[in-house]
Amino acid sequence: QVQLVESGGGLVQSGGSLRLSCAASRSRFTINSMGWYRQAPGKQRDLVALIFQNGLTNYADSVKGRFTISRDYAKNTVFLQMNSLKPEDTAVYYCYVREGLTDTYWGDGTLVTVSS
């Protein structure tokens, strides 16, 4: 089954930048979409950004213009460039993969903390 390895989380000041990455391995079928969700304590897990096989992207309204998602299709790796970070962006960020027709996978999460 698919294995996901996330990296790039950390502590940054308000207005700063971070770049997350997630590499998928052991995939047996086409990875149709990859992306990121985030969850803060006491909150539900919400979509941040997705990128599909055809290059189409979806972004949460709260991150449009600040975050950029990209994908290296040859390496099955997805990136999230996060600029102009705000304290409200603080959360655990989870890599998401949709493989084939039905299978979904989640990374273990990487913590992003944005200080005031």
PDB file of N, CA and C in Angstrom, residues 4-10 18-24 33-39 44-52 57-60 62-63 67-72 76-82 89 91-98 105-112:
ATOM      1  N   LEU A   4       3.412   7.428   2.766  1.00  0.00           N
ATOM      2  CA  LEU A   4       3.596   8.856   2.618  1.00  0.00           C
ATOM      3  C   LEU A   4       4.614   9.353   3.624  1.00  0.00           C
ATOM      4  N   VAL A   5       5.536  10.181   3.157  1.00  0.00           N
ATOM      5  CA  VAL A   5       6.539  10.782   4.016  1.00  0.00           C
ATOM      6  C   VAL A   5       6.447  12.290   3.875  1.00  0.00           C
ATOM      7  N   GLU A   6       6.115  12.970   4.976  1.00  0.00           N
ATOM      8  CA  GLU A   6       5.936  14.406   4.989  1.00  0.00           C
ATOM      9  C   GLU A   6       7.148  15.088   5.615  1.00  0.00           C
ATOM     10  N   SER A   7       7.389  16.324   5.204  1.00  0.00           N
ATOM     11  CA  SER A   7       8.449  17.117   5.795  1.00  0.00           C
ATOM     12  C   SER A   7       8.162  18.593   5.572  1.00  0.00           C
ATOM     13  N   GLY A   8       8.860  19.442   6.316  1.00  0.00           N
ATOM     14  CA  GLY A   8       8.803  20.872   6.088  1.00  0.00           C
ATOM     15  C   GLY A   8       8.102  21.689   7.154  1.00  0.00           C
ATOM     16  N   GLY A   9       7.425  21.043   8.090  1.00  0.00           N
ATOM     17  CA  GLY A   9       6.762  21.782   9.145  1.00  0.00           C
ATOM     18  C   GLY A   9       7.764  22.410  10.099  1.00  0.00           C
ATOM     19  N   GLY A  10       7.280  23.333  10.900  1.00  0.00           N
ATOM     20  CA  GLY A  10       8.150  23.988  11.856  1.00  0.00           C
ATOM     21  C   GLY A  10       7.523  25.237  12.422  1.00  0.00           C
ATOM     22  N   LEU A  18       6.973  28.821   4.719  1.00  0.00           N
ATOM     23  CA  LEU A  18       7.391  27.441   4.864  1.00  0.00           C
ATOM     24  C   LEU A  18       7.023  26.687   3.597  1.00  0.00           C
ATOM     25  N   ARG A  19       7.741  25.610   3.343  1.00  0.00           N
ATOM     26  CA  ARG A  19       7.449  24.757   2.198  1.00  0.00           C
ATOM     27  C   ARG A  19       7.314  23.315   2.676  1.00  0.00           C
ATOM     28  N   LEU A  20       6.132  22.758   2.506  1.00  0.00           N
ATOM     29  CA  LEU A  20       5.866  21.379   2.869  1.00  0.00           C
ATOM     30  C   LEU A  20       6.063  20.471   1.666  1.00  0.00           C
ATOM     31  N   SER A  21       6.484  19.255   1.930  1.00  0.00           N
ATOM     32  CA  SER A  21       6.584  18.263   0.879  1.00  0.00           C
ATOM     33  C   SER A  21       6.029  16.933   1.372  1.00  0.00           C
ATOM     34  N   CYS A  22       5.542  16.142   0.444  1.00  0.00           N
ATOM     35  CA  CYS A  22       5.009  14.820   0.750  1.00  0.00           C
ATOM     36  C   CYS A  22       5.338  13.903  -0.414  1.00  0.00           C
ATOM     37  N   ALA A  23       6.073  12.844  -0.134  1.00  0.00           N
ATOM     38  CA  ALA A  23       6.469  11.879  -1.146  1.00  0.00           C
ATOM     39  C   ALA A  23       5.710  10.576  -0.952  1.00  0.00           C
ATOM     40  N   ALA A  24       5.091  10.099  -2.014  1.00  0.00           N
ATOM     41  CA  ALA A  24       4.349   8.846  -1.993  1.00  0.00           C
ATOM     42  C   ALA A  24       5.179   7.748  -2.640  1.00  0.00           C
ATOM     43  N   SER A  33      -5.036  12.360  -7.310  1.00  0.00           N
ATOM     44  CA  SER A  33      -4.923  13.663  -6.677  1.00  0.00           C
ATOM     45  C   SER A  33      -4.043  13.567  -5.441  1.00  0.00           C
ATOM     46  N   MET A  34      -3.397  14.656  -5.130  1.00  0.00           N
ATOM     47  CA  MET A  34      -2.593  14.787  -3.929  1.00  0.00           C
ATOM     48  C   MET A  34      -2.862  16.168  -3.350  1.00  0.00           C
ATOM     49  N   GLY A  35      -2.685  16.288  -2.058  1.00  0.00           N
ATOM     50  CA  GLY A  35      -2.899  17.594  -1.477  1.00  0.00           C
ATOM     51  C   GLY A  35      -2.685  17.625   0.016  1.00  0.00           C
ATOM     52  N   TRP A  36      -3.243  18.669   0.613  1.00  0.00           N
ATOM     53  CA  TRP A  36      -3.034  18.938   2.023  1.00  0.00           C
ATOM     54  C   TRP A  36      -4.326  19.334   2.697  1.00  0.00           C
ATOM     55  N   TYR A  37      -4.546  18.778   3.868  1.00  0.00           N
ATOM     56  CA  TYR A  37      -5.579  19.195   4.790  1.00  0.00           C
ATOM     57  C   TYR A  37      -4.901  19.650   6.075  1.00  0.00           C
ATOM     58  N   ARG A  38      -5.628  20.383   6.899  1.00  0.00           N
ATOM     59  CA  ARG A  38      -5.065  20.805   8.171  1.00  0.00           C
ATOM     60  C   ARG A  38      -6.111  20.722   9.270  1.00  0.00           C
ATOM     61  N   GLN A  39      -5.625  20.556  10.491  1.00  0.00           N
ATOM     62  CA  GLN A  39      -6.503  20.429  11.639  1.00  0.00           C
ATOM     63  C   GLN A  39      -5.855  21.061  12.862  1.00  0.00           C
ATOM     64  N   GLN A  44     -12.280  20.770  13.063  1.00  0.00           N
ATOM     65  CA  GLN A  44     -12.341  19.671  12.113  1.00  0.00           C
ATOM     66  C   GLN A  44     -11.193  19.770  11.119  1.00  0.00           C
ATOM     67  N   ARG A  45     -10.930  18.667  10.444  1.00  0.00           N
ATOM     68  CA  ARG A  45      -9.899  18.651   9.426  1.00  0.00           C
ATOM     69  C   ARG A  45     -10.460  19.252   8.140  1.00  0.00           C
ATOM     70  N   ASP A  46      -9.814  20.296   7.647  1.00  0.00           N
ATOM     71  CA  ASP A  46     -10.318  21.043   6.503  1.00  0.00           C
ATOM     72  C   ASP A  46      -9.334  21.007   5.347  1.00  0.00           C
ATOM     73  N   LEU A  47      -9.881  21.088   4.149  1.00  0.00           N
ATOM     74  CA  LEU A  47      -9.072  21.152   2.939  1.00  0.00           C
ATOM     75  C   LEU A  47      -8.242  22.426   2.913  1.00  0.00           C
ATOM     76  N   VAL A  48      -6.977  22.288   2.535  1.00  0.00           N
ATOM     77  CA  VAL A  48      -6.118  23.433   2.259  1.00  0.00           C
ATOM     78  C   VAL A  48      -5.946  23.594   0.754  1.00  0.00           C
ATOM     79  N   ALA A  49      -5.466  22.551   0.092  1.00  0.00           N
ATOM     80  CA  ALA A  49      -5.249  22.601  -1.347  1.00  0.00           C
ATOM     81  C   ALA A  49      -5.155  21.194  -1.904  1.00  0.00           C
ATOM     82  N   LEU A  50      -5.621  21.026  -3.143  1.00  0.00           N
ATOM     83  CA  LEU A  50      -5.518  19.765  -3.870  1.00  0.00           C
ATOM     84  C   LEU A  50      -5.013  20.037  -5.275  1.00  0.00           C
ATOM     85  N   ILE A  51      -4.291  19.077  -5.821  1.00  0.00           N
ATOM     86  CA  ILE A  51      -3.896  19.132  -7.218  1.00  0.00           C
ATOM     87  C   ILE A  51      -4.213  17.788  -7.853  1.00  0.00           C
ATOM     88  N   PHE A  52      -4.839  17.826  -9.042  1.00  0.00           N
ATOM     89  CA  PHE A  52      -5.316  16.634  -9.708  1.00  0.00           C
ATOM     90  C   PHE A  52      -4.393  16.212 -10.834  1.00  0.00           C
ATOM     91  N   THR A  57      -6.298  22.632  -9.798  1.00  0.00           N
ATOM     92  CA  THR A  57      -6.063  22.829  -8.377  1.00  0.00           C
ATOM     93  C   THR A  57      -7.287  23.399  -7.691  1.00  0.00           C
ATOM     94  N   ASN A  58      -7.432  23.056  -6.424  1.00  0.00           N
ATOM     95  CA  ASN A  58      -8.444  23.630  -5.545  1.00  0.00           C
ATOM     96  C   ASN A  58      -7.756  24.197  -4.315  1.00  0.00           C
ATOM     97  N   TYR A  59      -8.199  25.375  -3.887  1.00  0.00           N
ATOM     98  CA  TYR A  59      -7.668  26.001  -2.692  1.00  0.00           C
ATOM     99  C   TYR A  59      -8.800  26.427  -1.778  1.00  0.00           C
ATOM    100  N   ALA A  60      -8.554  26.324  -0.481  1.00  0.00           N
ATOM    101  CA  ALA A  60      -9.456  26.948   0.469  1.00  0.00           C
ATOM    102  C   ALA A  60      -9.407  28.457   0.285  1.00  0.00           C
ATOM    103  N   SER A  62      -9.371  30.726   2.371  1.00  0.00           N
ATOM    104  CA  SER A  62      -8.522  31.371   3.356  1.00  0.00           C
ATOM    105  C   SER A  62      -7.047  31.402   2.969  1.00  0.00           C
ATOM    106  N   VAL A  63      -6.639  30.580   1.989  1.00  0.00           N
ATOM    107  CA  VAL A  63      -5.229  30.521   1.615  1.00  0.00           C
ATOM    108  C   VAL A  63      -4.973  30.983   0.189  1.00  0.00           C
ATOM    109  N   PHE A  67      -0.854  30.588  -0.615  1.00  0.00           N
ATOM    110  CA  PHE A  67      -0.305  29.237  -0.737  1.00  0.00           C
ATOM    111  C   PHE A  67      -0.326  28.802  -2.194  1.00  0.00           C
ATOM    112  N   THR A  68       0.655  27.994  -2.569  1.00  0.00           N
ATOM    113  CA  THR A  68       0.718  27.435  -3.908  1.00  0.00           C
ATOM    114  C   THR A  68       1.022  25.948  -3.823  1.00  0.00           C
ATOM    115  N   ILE A  69       0.181  25.133  -4.453  1.00  0.00           N
ATOM    116  CA  ILE A  69       0.407  23.698  -4.480  1.00  0.00           C
ATOM    117  C   ILE A  69       1.003  23.313  -5.828  1.00  0.00           C
ATOM    118  N   SER A  70       1.928  22.370  -5.807  1.00  0.00           N
ATOM    119  CA  SER A  70       2.532  21.863  -7.026  1.00  0.00           C
ATOM    120  C   SER A  70       2.841  20.388  -6.849  1.00  0.00           C
ATOM    121  N   ARG A  71       3.125  19.732  -7.966  1.00  0.00           N
ATOM    122  CA  ARG A  71       3.342  18.285  -7.918  1.00  0.00           C
ATOM    123  C   ARG A  71       4.417  17.890  -8.914  1.00  0.00           C
ATOM    124  N   ASP A  72       5.308  17.027  -8.475  1.00  0.00           N
ATOM    125  CA  ASP A  72       6.283  16.396  -9.343  1.00  0.00           C
ATOM    126  C   ASP A  72       5.722  15.016  -9.672  1.00  0.00           C
ATOM    127  N   ASN A  76       6.077  11.417  -7.728  1.00  0.00           N
ATOM    128  CA  ASN A  76       4.896  11.273  -6.864  1.00  0.00           C
ATOM    129  C   ASN A  76       5.051  12.086  -5.580  1.00  0.00           C
ATOM    130  N   THR A  77       5.432  13.328  -5.761  1.00  0.00           N
ATOM    131  CA  THR A  77       5.656  14.218  -4.641  1.00  0.00           C
ATOM    132  C   THR A  77       4.819  15.482  -4.816  1.00  0.00           C
ATOM    133  N   VAL A  78       4.203  15.918  -3.735  1.00  0.00           N
ATOM    134  CA  VAL A  78       3.423  17.141  -3.746  1.00  0.00           C
ATOM    135  C   VAL A  78       4.062  18.144  -2.798  1.00  0.00           C
ATOM    136  N   PHE A  79       3.996  19.422  -3.177  1.00  0.00           N
ATOM    137  CA  PHE A  79       4.583  20.487  -2.394  1.00  0.00           C
ATOM    138  C   PHE A  79       3.516  21.527  -2.065  1.00  0.00           C
ATOM    139  N   LEU A  80       3.701  22.191  -0.956  1.00  0.00           N
ATOM    140  CA  LEU A  80       2.846  23.319  -0.596  1.00  0.00           C
ATOM    141  C   LEU A  80       3.735  24.460  -0.145  1.00  0.00           C
ATOM    142  N   GLN A  81       3.830  25.482  -0.987  1.00  0.00           N
ATOM    143  CA  GLN A  81       4.573  26.684  -0.640  1.00  0.00           C
ATOM    144  C   GLN A  81       3.627  27.621   0.095  1.00  0.00           C
ATOM    145  N   MET A  82       3.956  27.948   1.331  1.00  0.00           N
ATOM    146  CA  MET A  82       3.106  28.761   2.175  1.00  0.00           C
ATOM    147  C   MET A  82       3.811  30.078   2.456  1.00  0.00           C
ATOM    148  N   ASP A  89      -3.055  30.096  10.633  1.00  0.00           N
ATOM    149  CA  ASP A  89      -2.608  28.965   9.839  1.00  0.00           C
ATOM    150  C   ASP A  89      -2.018  27.855  10.701  1.00  0.00           C
ATOM    151  N   ALA A  91      -1.557  24.734  12.643  1.00  0.00           N
ATOM    152  CA  ALA A  91      -2.307  23.485  12.608  1.00  0.00           C
ATOM    153  C   ALA A  91      -1.355  22.347  12.301  1.00  0.00           C
ATOM    154  N   VAL A  92      -1.864  21.135  12.442  1.00  0.00           N
ATOM    155  CA  VAL A  92      -1.180  19.971  11.900  1.00  0.00           C
ATOM    156  C   VAL A  92      -1.637  19.810  10.460  1.00  0.00           C
ATOM    157  N   TYR A  93      -0.684  19.741   9.553  1.00  0.00           N
ATOM    158  CA  TYR A  93      -0.974  19.607   8.135  1.00  0.00           C
ATOM    159  C   TYR A  93      -0.778  18.156   7.717  1.00  0.00           C
ATOM    160  N   TYR A  94      -1.790  17.596   7.055  1.00  0.00           N
ATOM    161  CA  TYR A  94      -1.787  16.202   6.657  1.00  0.00           C
ATOM    162  C   TYR A  94      -1.745  16.069   5.143  1.00  0.00           C
ATOM    163  N   CYS A  95      -0.824  15.274   4.676  1.00  0.00           N
ATOM    164  CA  CYS A  95      -0.780  14.940   3.259  1.00  0.00           C
ATOM    165  C   CYS A  95      -1.916  13.981   2.917  1.00  0.00           C
ATOM    166  N   TYR A  96      -2.518  14.191   1.755  1.00  0.00           N
ATOM    167  CA  TYR A  96      -3.633  13.385   1.283  1.00  0.00           C
ATOM    168  C   TYR A  96      -3.320  12.856  -0.109  1.00  0.00           C
ATOM    169  N   VAL A  97      -3.617  11.578  -0.326  1.00  0.00           N
ATOM    170  CA  VAL A  97      -3.414  10.945  -1.632  1.00  0.00           C
ATOM    171  C   VAL A  97      -4.650  10.154  -2.006  1.00  0.00           C
ATOM    172  N   ARG A  98      -5.093  10.325  -3.226  1.00  0.00           N
ATOM    173  CA  ARG A  98      -6.175   9.538  -3.797  1.00  0.00           C
ATOM    174  C   ARG A  98      -5.573   8.671  -4.888  1.00  0.00           C
ATOM    175  N   TYR A 105      -5.241   7.785   1.227  1.00  0.00           N
ATOM    176  CA  TYR A 105      -4.186   7.619   2.212  1.00  0.00           C
ATOM    177  C   TYR A 105      -3.890   8.961   2.856  1.00  0.00           C
ATOM    178  N   TRP A 106      -3.487   8.879   4.111  1.00  0.00           N
ATOM    179  CA  TRP A 106      -3.151  10.070   4.886  1.00  0.00           C
ATOM    180  C   TRP A 106      -1.765   9.947   5.487  1.00  0.00           C
ATOM    181  N   GLY A 107      -1.024  11.041   5.459  1.00  0.00           N
ATOM    182  CA  GLY A 107       0.227  11.092   6.178  1.00  0.00           C
ATOM    183  C   GLY A 107      -0.010  11.233   7.668  1.00  0.00           C
ATOM    184  N   ASP A 108       1.067  11.143   8.431  1.00  0.00           N
ATOM    185  CA  ASP A 108       0.966  11.243   9.885  1.00  0.00           C
ATOM    186  C   ASP A 108       0.795  12.677  10.369  1.00  0.00           C
ATOM    187  N   GLY A 109       1.072  13.633   9.520  1.00  0.00           N
ATOM    188  CA  GLY A 109       0.911  15.030   9.856  1.00  0.00           C
ATOM    189  C   GLY A 109       2.222  15.692  10.226  1.00  0.00           C
ATOM    190  N   THR A 110       2.348  16.955   9.868  1.00  0.00           N
ATOM    191  CA  THR A 110       3.496  17.767  10.242  1.00  0.00           C
ATOM    192  C   THR A 110       2.981  19.083  10.819  1.00  0.00           C
ATOM    193  N   LEU A 111       3.533  19.481  11.951  1.00  0.00           N
ATOM    194  CA  LEU A 111       3.027  20.643  12.680  1.00  0.00           C
ATOM    195  C   LEU A 111       3.604  21.936  12.129  1.00  0.00           C
ATOM    196  N   VAL A 112       2.716  22.872  11.844  1.00  0.00           N
ATOM    197  CA  VAL A 112       3.086  24.226  11.452  1.00  0.00           C
ATOM    198  C   VAL A 112       2.612  25.180  12.538  1.00  0.00           C
TER     199      VAL A 112
END
